[in-house]
Amino acid sequence: MSASSKLLVLNAGSSSLKFKVFGVQPFAAGIGGMFDRIGDAINCTLKASAPADLDGGKGRKWEIKIPAKDHVEAMQRILDFIKGNVSSAFAREVVAVGHRVVHGLEISQPVLLTDKTIGKIREAAVLAPLHNPPGLQGIDAAEKVFKGVPQVAVFDTAFHQTMPSQAFMYGLPYELYEKHKIRRYGFHGTSHKYLVEQAAGMLGKPVSETNVITCHLGNGSSIAAIRGGLCIDTTMGMTPLEGLLMGTRCGDLDPAAVLFIQKQLNLSVQDTDTLLNKKSGLLGLTGSNDLRAVIEGAQRGEPRAELGLAMFVYRVQKYIGAYWAALGGKVDAVVFSAGIGENSSVIRGLVIGPLKGMGLELDVAANDATVGGRCGDIAAPTSRCRLLVIPTDEELCIAEQTLQVVGFQNLTGATAA
Ligand code: AMP
């Protein structure tokens, strides 16, 4: 362990690899970016940005077209890029790698990656065929490039493992749970965990005494009810499809509607999956998955945009109400985060405005001013609970959990391929 020791956080998608480097002592965020369109010989791009203190107070951004046929090659290119632009010794400086893994079944803590724990992630891929295989590719790539460096998986599902069975079970035959692990798991857990910890700090309370409703509203959206720092319910289910209306996902839906659509349109399982995950939500209703375009359309009076906007807002309100009840009305704060929650004062206003009867009141000026990565309390002094805007930082949370699992003493240093 030395002053130059680094921690690398990876978040692998099916054709992308996001990365962020952290200094370990002192713990601080460094260069980060994303390899996009892996496997596309023409459009494969590496984008990166370095914070100001890495580059003589200016900060720096890069966008480079470089082909990478798979995640291993992308990982090697990222390594070469950082060696060439930030630190020539980077390969030797990396002392641990933390991975975002979407589905961890009933694993409730981050785990050190071993053959056994990697086997568990493969097992979970049966329930998360879209999400876990890219995570495994990221793990494989890092293992090949950073040989012998400890690697940790941090699961999106882990934080929600404290949900009681009344919240996580479906009303299906019990054997489906026992034999096939069919239950609600919840996602965005790293973000919800980060948000309650930050909220506790802002409220001046211990996390273990903090009750919040955290709204992670982005292209994928979920809300969690958190009592005493522990999740008691969340809107996503066995997969990230359940709950709120999202960019391209339908959210809550009568399962009989799926059976009917499948039969009526003669769709395969794969086609149905694509319809519900990729062609529905705001995209399916309005033609755009970007809420900014939907808001603009609604402002122009376009009926479908008005409908999409109203549905998005209504479901958020409905779940805030449900979780208010789940928490017995003892709520310290409603927290807004992610692309929409952090940036759209319009959505926050539409969601909270009609909840005055529950005692929730916005400070309009604070709401308008708290955008673009700002953190703050946007509640009026008379509001029954605080309304907080907190920019989420999943990479930071993964980095902290990785360090906890590995422990400073065990950090060994890297031998890059
Ligand atoms: P995320 O998935 O957290 O990166 O959030 C991305 C989404 O945030 C985009 O698809 C946009 O719909 C949404 N978004 C970003 N800025 C705004 C804004 N000012 N108003 C409404 N939606 C926004």
Coordinates of C-alpha atoms and ligand atoms in Angstrom, one line a residue:
M1 CA 0.0 0.0 0.0
S2 CA 1.4 3.4 -1.0
A3 CA 0.3 6.9 -1.6
S4 CA -0.1 6.0 -5.3
S5 CA -2.3 2.9 -4.7
K6 CA -5.5 2.9 -6.8
L7 CA -8.8 1.2 -6.8
L8 CA -10.6 0.6 -10.0
V9 CA -14.4 0.4 -10.2
L10 CA -16.0 -1.3 -13.2
N11 CA -19.6 -1.3 -14.4
A12 CA -20.0 -3.6 -17.5
G13 CA -23.0 -3.4 -19.8
S14 CA -23.7 -5.7 -22.8
S15 CA -21.6 -3.5 -25.1
S16 CA -20.1 -1.0 -22.7
L17 CA -17.6 -0.8 -19.9
K18 CA -17.7 2.1 -17.5
F19 CA -14.7 2.7 -15.2
K20 CA -13.7 5.0 -12.4
V21 CA -10.4 5.2 -10.6
F22 CA -10.1 6.1 -6.9
G23 CA -7.0 7.1 -5.0
V24 CA -6.9 4.9 -1.8
Q25 CA -4.9 7.1 0.6
P26 CA -6.3 9.7 0.7
F27 CA -9.6 8.2 -0.7
A28 CA -10.5 10.4 -3.7
A29 CA -12.1 10.1 -7.1
G30 CA -9.9 10.3 -10.1
I31 CA -10.3 9.7 -13.8
G32 CA -13.4 8.0 -15.0
G33 CA -15.2 7.2 -18.3
M34 CA -16.8 4.7 -20.5
F35 CA -16.0 2.4 -23.4
D36 CA -19.1 2.3 -25.6
R37 CA -20.2 0.1 -28.5
I38 CA -17.7 -2.6 -27.8
G39 CA -17.6 -4.9 -30.8
D40 CA -18.6 -2.3 -33.3
A41 CA -15.5 -1.8 -35.4
I42 CA -16.5 1.7 -36.6
N43 CA -18.3 3.4 -33.7
C44 CA -16.5 1.9 -30.7
T45 CA -15.5 4.9 -28.5
L46 CA -13.6 5.6 -25.4
K47 CA -14.8 8.7 -23.4
A48 CA -13.0 9.8 -20.3
S49 CA -12.8 12.8 -18.0
A50 CA -10.3 13.7 -15.4
P51 CA -11.1 16.0 -12.4
A52 CA -9.4 19.3 -12.1
D53 CA -6.8 18.3 -9.5
L54 CA -5.4 15.7 -11.9
D55 CA -4.6 18.1 -14.6
G56 CA -3.2 21.3 -13.2
G57 CA -6.5 22.7 -12.1
K58 CA -8.2 22.5 -15.5
G59 CA -9.8 19.1 -15.7
R60 CA -9.7 17.3 -19.0
K61 CA -12.0 15.4 -21.4
W62 CA -11.2 12.8 -24.1
E63 CA -13.3 11.2 -26.8
I64 CA -11.4 8.7 -28.9
K65 CA -12.6 6.2 -31.5
I66 CA -10.7 2.9 -30.8
P67 CA -11.9 -0.5 -31.8
A68 CA -12.2 -3.2 -29.1
K69 CA -13.7 -6.6 -30.1
D70 CA -14.7 -7.6 -26.6
H71 CA -14.6 -6.5 -22.9
V72 CA -11.1 -7.9 -22.4
E73 CA -9.7 -5.8 -25.3
A74 CA -11.7 -2.8 -24.0
M75 CA -10.2 -3.3 -20.5
Q76 CA -6.7 -3.5 -22.0
R77 CA -7.3 -0.3 -24.0
I78 CA -8.6 1.5 -20.9
L79 CA -5.4 0.5 -19.1
D80 CA -3.2 1.7 -22.0
F81 CA -5.1 4.9 -22.1
I82 CA -4.7 5.7 -18.4
K83 CA -1.0 4.7 -18.6
G84 CA -0.5 7.0 -21.5
N85 CA -2.5 10.0 -20.2
V86 CA -2.5 9.9 -16.4
S87 CA -0.1 7.5 -14.8
S88 CA 2.5 5.4 -16.6
A89 CA 2.7 3.1 -13.5
F90 CA -1.1 2.6 -13.3
A91 CA -1.0 -1.1 -14.0
R92 CA 1.1 -1.6 -10.9
E93 CA -0.8 0.9 -8.8
V94 CA -4.2 -0.9 -8.9
V95 CA -4.6 -2.8 -5.6
A96 CA -8.3 -3.9 -6.0
V97 CA -11.1 -3.9 -8.5
G98 CA -14.8 -3.4 -7.6
H99 CA -17.5 -4.6 -10.0
R100 CA -21.1 -3.6 -10.2
V101 CA -23.1 -6.8 -10.6
V102 CA -26.8 -6.4 -11.1
H103 CA -28.3 -9.6 -9.6
G104 CA -26.9 -11.4 -6.6
L105 CA -30.0 -13.5 -5.7
E106 CA -30.1 -13.6 -1.9
I107 CA -26.6 -12.4 -1.3
S108 CA -26.8 -9.5 1.1
Q109 CA -23.2 -8.2 1.2
P110 CA -20.5 -7.5 -1.3
V111 CA -18.3 -10.5 -1.9
L112 CA -14.6 -11.2 -2.7
L113 CA -14.6 -12.9 -6.1
T114 CA -13.5 -16.6 -6.0
D115 CA -14.5 -19.5 -8.1
K116 CA -17.4 -20.2 -5.7
T117 CA -18.8 -16.6 -5.7
I118 CA -18.4 -16.3 -9.4
G119 CA -20.4 -19.6 -9.6
K120 CA -23.2 -17.8 -7.6
I121 CA -23.2 -14.9 -10.1
R122 CA -23.5 -17.4 -12.9
E123 CA -26.4 -19.1 -11.1
A124 CA -28.1 -15.7 -10.7
A125 CA -27.8 -15.1 -14.5
V126 CA -30.7 -17.6 -14.9
L127 CA -33.0 -14.9 -13.4
A128 CA -31.1 -12.0 -14.9
P129 CA -30.1 -13.1 -18.4
L130 CA -29.9 -9.5 -19.7
H131 CA -27.9 -8.1 -16.7
N132 CA -25.5 -10.6 -15.2
P133 CA -23.6 -11.9 -18.3
P134 CA -22.1 -8.4 -19.0
G135 CA -21.0 -8.2 -15.3
L136 CA -19.3 -11.6 -15.7
Q137 CA -17.6 -10.3 -18.9
G138 CA -16.3 -7.3 -16.9
I139 CA -15.0 -9.7 -14.2
D140 CA -13.3 -11.9 -16.7
A141 CA -11.7 -8.9 -18.4
A142 CA -10.3 -7.5 -15.2
E143 CA -9.0 -10.9 -14.1
K144 CA -7.1 -11.2 -17.4
V145 CA -5.7 -7.7 -17.3
F146 CA -5.0 -7.3 -13.5
K147 CA -3.8 -10.8 -12.6
G148 CA -3.8 -11.6 -8.9
V149 CA -5.5 -8.3 -7.9
P150 CA -8.4 -8.9 -5.4
Q151 CA -11.7 -8.3 -7.0
V152 CA -15.0 -7.7 -5.4
A153 CA -18.6 -7.9 -6.6
V154 CA -21.1 -5.3 -5.3
F155 CA -24.7 -6.3 -6.1
D156 CA -27.6 -4.0 -7.0
T157 CA -29.9 -6.4 -5.1
A158 CA -27.9 -6.7 -1.8
F159 CA -29.3 -3.6 -0.1
H160 CA -32.9 -4.9 -0.5
Q161 CA -32.2 -8.2 1.2
T162 CA -33.6 -6.8 4.5
M163 CA -37.1 -6.6 2.9
P164 CA -39.6 -8.7 4.9
S165 CA -41.2 -11.7 3.2
Q166 CA -44.6 -9.9 3.0
A167 CA -42.9 -7.4 0.7
F168 CA -40.6 -9.7 -1.3
M169 CA -43.0 -12.6 -2.0
Y170 CA -45.3 -12.9 -5.0
G171 CA -48.8 -14.4 -4.6
L172 CA -47.7 -17.5 -6.6
P173 CA -47.4 -21.2 -5.6
Y174 CA -44.8 -21.4 -2.8
E175 CA -42.8 -24.0 -4.6
L176 CA -41.8 -21.5 -7.2
Y177 CA -40.0 -19.6 -4.5
E178 CA -38.5 -22.7 -3.0
K179 CA -37.4 -24.4 -6.2
H180 CA -36.8 -21.5 -8.5
K181 CA -36.2 -18.5 -6.3
I182 CA -39.0 -16.6 -7.8
R183 CA -39.5 -13.5 -5.5
R184 CA -38.9 -9.8 -5.6
Y185 CA -35.3 -8.7 -5.2
G186 CA -35.2 -5.0 -6.0
F187 CA -32.4 -3.1 -7.9
H188 CA -30.5 0.2 -7.7
G189 CA -29.6 -1.0 -4.2
T190 CA -26.1 0.6 -4.3
S191 CA -27.8 4.0 -5.0
H192 CA -30.5 3.6 -2.4
K193 CA -27.9 2.7 0.2
Y194 CA -25.8 5.7 -0.7
L195 CA -28.8 8.0 -0.6
V196 CA -29.9 7.0 2.9
E197 CA -26.4 7.4 4.2
Q198 CA -26.1 10.8 2.7
A199 CA -29.6 11.8 3.8
A200 CA -28.7 10.7 7.4
G201 CA -25.7 13.0 7.3
M202 CA -27.9 15.9 6.0
L203 CA -30.5 15.3 8.7
G204 CA -27.9 15.0 11.4
K205 CA -29.2 11.5 12.5
P206 CA -27.5 8.1 12.7
V207 CA -28.3 6.0 9.6
S208 CA -29.8 3.4 12.0
E209 CA -32.5 6.0 13.0
T210 CA -33.2 7.4 9.6
N211 CA -36.5 6.7 7.8
V212 CA -36.6 7.8 4.2
I213 CA -38.4 7.2 0.9
T214 CA -35.6 7.3 -1.8
C215 CA -36.6 8.0 -5.3
H216 CA -34.0 7.0 -7.9
L217 CA -35.5 8.5 -11.0
G218 CA -33.5 8.0 -14.2
N219 CA -33.9 6.1 -17.4
G220 CA -34.5 3.1 -15.1
S221 CA -36.4 4.2 -12.0
S222 CA -37.1 2.8 -8.6
I223 CA -38.3 3.9 -5.1
A224 CA -37.4 2.4 -1.8
A225 CA -39.0 2.6 1.7
I226 CA -36.1 2.6 4.2
R227 CA -36.7 2.2 8.0
G228 CA -33.8 2.7 10.3
G229 CA -31.4 2.6 7.4
L230 CA -32.7 -0.8 6.2
C231 CA -34.9 -1.4 3.1
I232 CA -38.4 -2.6 3.9
D233 CA -39.8 -2.4 0.3
T234 CA -38.9 -1.3 -3.2
T235 CA -40.7 -0.9 -6.5
M236 CA -38.6 -3.2 -8.7
G237 CA -39.2 -6.9 -8.4
M238 CA -37.6 -10.2 -9.6
T239 CA -36.2 -8.2 -12.5
P240 CA -35.8 -4.4 -13.0
L241 CA -39.1 -4.4 -15.0
E242 CA -41.6 -4.0 -12.1
G243 CA -42.8 -0.7 -10.6
L244 CA -42.5 2.8 -12.0
L245 CA -43.0 3.8 -15.6
M246 CA -39.5 4.0 -17.1
G247 CA -37.7 5.2 -20.2
T248 CA -38.3 1.9 -22.1
R249 CA -39.8 -0.4 -19.5
C250 CA -43.5 -0.7 -18.7
G251 CA -43.3 -1.1 -15.0
D252 CA -46.4 -2.5 -13.2
L253 CA -48.6 -4.5 -15.4
D254 CA -51.3 -7.2 -15.1
P255 CA -49.5 -10.5 -15.9
A256 CA -52.7 -11.5 -17.8
A257 CA -52.1 -8.6 -20.2
V258 CA -48.7 -10.2 -21.1
L259 CA -50.3 -13.6 -21.8
F260 CA -52.9 -11.9 -23.9
I261 CA -50.4 -9.8 -25.9
Q262 CA -48.2 -12.9 -26.5
K263 CA -51.1 -14.9 -27.8
Q264 CA -52.8 -12.1 -29.8
L265 CA -49.5 -11.0 -31.5
N266 CA -48.0 -14.4 -31.7
L267 CA -44.9 -13.2 -30.0
S268 CA -42.0 -15.4 -28.8
V269 CA -40.7 -15.2 -25.2
Q270 CA -37.7 -13.2 -26.6
D271 CA -40.0 -10.8 -28.5
T272 CA -42.2 -10.3 -25.5
D273 CA -39.2 -9.6 -23.3
T274 CA -38.0 -7.0 -25.8
L275 CA -41.5 -5.4 -26.0
L276 CA -41.7 -5.0 -22.2
N277 CA -38.1 -4.0 -21.6
K278 CA -37.1 -2.0 -24.6
K279 CA -40.2 -0.8 -26.5
S280 CA -42.5 0.2 -23.6
G281 CA -42.6 2.9 -21.0
L282 CA -42.2 6.5 -22.1
L283 CA -40.8 5.3 -25.4
G284 CA -43.8 3.2 -26.2
L285 CA -46.3 5.8 -25.1
T286 CA -44.8 8.9 -26.5
G287 CA -42.1 8.0 -29.0
S288 CA -39.3 9.2 -26.8
N289 CA -37.6 7.6 -23.8
D290 CA -36.1 10.9 -22.7
L291 CA -38.3 12.7 -20.2
R292 CA -37.0 16.1 -21.3
A293 CA -38.5 15.5 -24.8
V294 CA -41.7 14.3 -23.1
I295 CA -42.0 17.4 -21.0
E296 CA -41.4 19.6 -24.0
G297 CA -44.0 17.7 -26.0
A298 CA -46.5 18.1 -23.1
Q299 CA -45.8 21.8 -23.0
R300 CA -46.6 22.0 -26.7
G301 CA -49.9 20.3 -25.8
E302 CA -49.2 16.9 -27.5
P303 CA -51.7 14.4 -26.0
R304 CA -49.4 11.4 -25.8
A305 CA -46.6 13.4 -24.2
E306 CA -49.2 14.7 -21.7
L307 CA -50.3 11.2 -21.0
G308 CA -46.7 9.8 -20.6
L309 CA -45.8 12.7 -18.3
A310 CA -48.9 12.3 -16.2
M311 CA -48.4 8.5 -15.9
F312 CA -44.8 8.9 -14.9
V313 CA -45.7 11.5 -12.2
Y314 CA -48.7 9.6 -11.0
R315 CA -46.8 6.3 -10.3
V316 CA -44.1 8.1 -8.4
Q317 CA -46.8 9.8 -6.2
K318 CA -48.6 6.5 -5.8
Y319 CA -45.5 4.7 -4.4
I320 CA -44.6 7.7 -2.2
G321 CA -48.1 7.3 -0.7
A322 CA -47.7 3.5 -0.4
Y323 CA -44.3 3.8 1.3
W324 CA -45.5 6.5 3.6
A325 CA -48.0 4.0 4.8
A326 CA -45.4 1.2 4.9
L327 CA -43.3 3.4 7.2
G328 CA -46.3 4.1 9.4
G329 CA -46.1 7.8 8.5
K330 CA -42.8 8.2 10.2
V331 CA -40.8 9.7 7.4
D332 CA -37.8 12.0 7.9
A333 CA -37.3 12.8 4.2
V334 CA -38.3 12.0 0.6
V335 CA -35.1 11.9 -1.4
F336 CA -34.8 12.6 -5.2
S337 CA -31.9 11.4 -7.2
A338 CA -30.5 10.2 -10.6
G339 CA -30.9 11.9 -14.0
I340 CA -34.5 13.0 -13.5
G341 CA -34.6 13.4 -9.7
E342 CA -31.4 15.5 -9.7
N343 CA -32.2 17.7 -12.7
S344 CA -35.9 18.1 -13.1
S345 CA -37.4 20.7 -10.8
V346 CA -40.5 20.4 -13.0
I347 CA -41.0 16.7 -12.1
R348 CA -40.3 17.3 -8.4
G349 CA -42.9 20.1 -8.5
L350 CA -45.5 17.9 -10.2
V351 CA -44.9 15.0 -7.8
I352 CA -44.8 17.0 -4.5
G353 CA -47.3 19.8 -5.4
P354 CA -50.5 17.7 -5.0
L355 CA -49.2 16.0 -1.8
K356 CA -49.8 19.1 0.3
G357 CA -52.6 17.2 2.0
M358 CA -50.0 14.7 3.3
G359 CA -48.1 17.7 4.7
L360 CA -45.4 17.8 2.0
E361 CA -44.5 21.3 0.8
L362 CA -41.8 22.5 -1.6
D363 CA -39.8 25.7 -1.3
V364 CA -40.3 26.7 -5.0
A365 CA -37.1 28.8 -5.2
A366 CA -35.0 26.1 -3.6
N367 CA -36.5 23.5 -5.9
D368 CA -35.7 25.6 -9.0
A369 CA -32.2 26.2 -7.8
T370 CA -31.3 22.6 -6.9
V371 CA -30.4 21.1 -10.3
G372 CA -27.3 20.1 -12.2
G373 CA -25.6 18.0 -9.5
R374 CA -26.4 20.3 -6.6
C375 CA -27.4 18.8 -3.3
G376 CA -29.9 20.4 -1.0
D377 CA -33.2 20.5 1.0
I378 CA -36.0 21.8 -1.2
A379 CA -38.8 21.6 1.5
A380 CA -40.6 24.6 2.8
P381 CA -40.0 25.2 6.5
T382 CA -43.6 24.2 7.2
S383 CA -43.2 20.8 5.4
R384 CA -44.0 17.8 7.5
C385 CA -40.8 16.1 6.3
R386 CA -37.6 17.2 4.5
L387 CA -37.5 16.9 0.7
L388 CA -33.8 16.3 -0.3
V389 CA -32.1 16.3 -3.6
I390 CA -28.9 14.2 -3.5
P391 CA -26.8 13.4 -6.6
T392 CA -26.2 9.6 -6.5
D393 CA -22.7 8.2 -6.7
E394 CA -22.8 4.5 -7.2
E395 CA -19.2 4.2 -8.2
L396 CA -18.1 5.9 -4.9
C397 CA -20.4 3.5 -3.0
I398 CA -18.9 0.5 -4.8
A399 CA -15.4 1.8 -4.2
E400 CA -16.1 2.1 -0.4
Q401 CA -17.6 -1.3 -0.2
T402 CA -14.7 -2.8 -2.2
L403 CA -12.2 -1.4 0.3
Q404 CA -14.2 -2.7 3.2
V405 CA -14.3 -6.2 1.7
V406 CA -10.6 -6.3 0.8
G407 CA -9.3 -4.4 3.9
F408 CA -6.3 -2.2 3.6
Q409 CA -4.0 -4.8 5.1
N410 CA -4.7 -7.4 2.4
L411 CA -4.1 -5.1 -0.6
T412 CA -1.3 -6.7 -2.6
G413 CA -0.6 -4.5 -5.6
A414 CA -1.1 -5.5 -9.3
T415 CA 0.7 -7.4 -11.9
A416 CA -0.9 -6.2 -15.1
A417 CA -0.8 -8.4 -18.1
Ligands
AMP1 P1 -29.9 8.4 -15.7 O1 -30.5 7.1 -16.1 O2 -29.9 8.5 -14.2 O3 -28.6 8.8 -16.3 O4 -31.0 9.5 -16.1 C1 -31.1 9.7 -17.5 C2 -32.5 10.4 -17.8 O5 -32.6 11.6 -17.0 C3 -32.6 10.8 -19.2 O6 -33.1 9.8 -20.0 C4 -33.5 12.0 -19.1 O7 -34.8 11.5 -19.4 C5 -33.5 12.4 -17.7 N1 -33.2 13.8 -17.5 C6 -32.0 14.4 -17.4 N2 -32.1 15.7 -17.2 C7 -33.4 16.0 -17.1 C8 -34.2 17.2 -17.0 N3 -33.6 18.4 -16.8 N4 -35.5 17.1 -17.0 C9 -36.1 15.9 -17.2 N5 -35.4 14.8 -17.3 C10 -34.1 14.8 -17.3

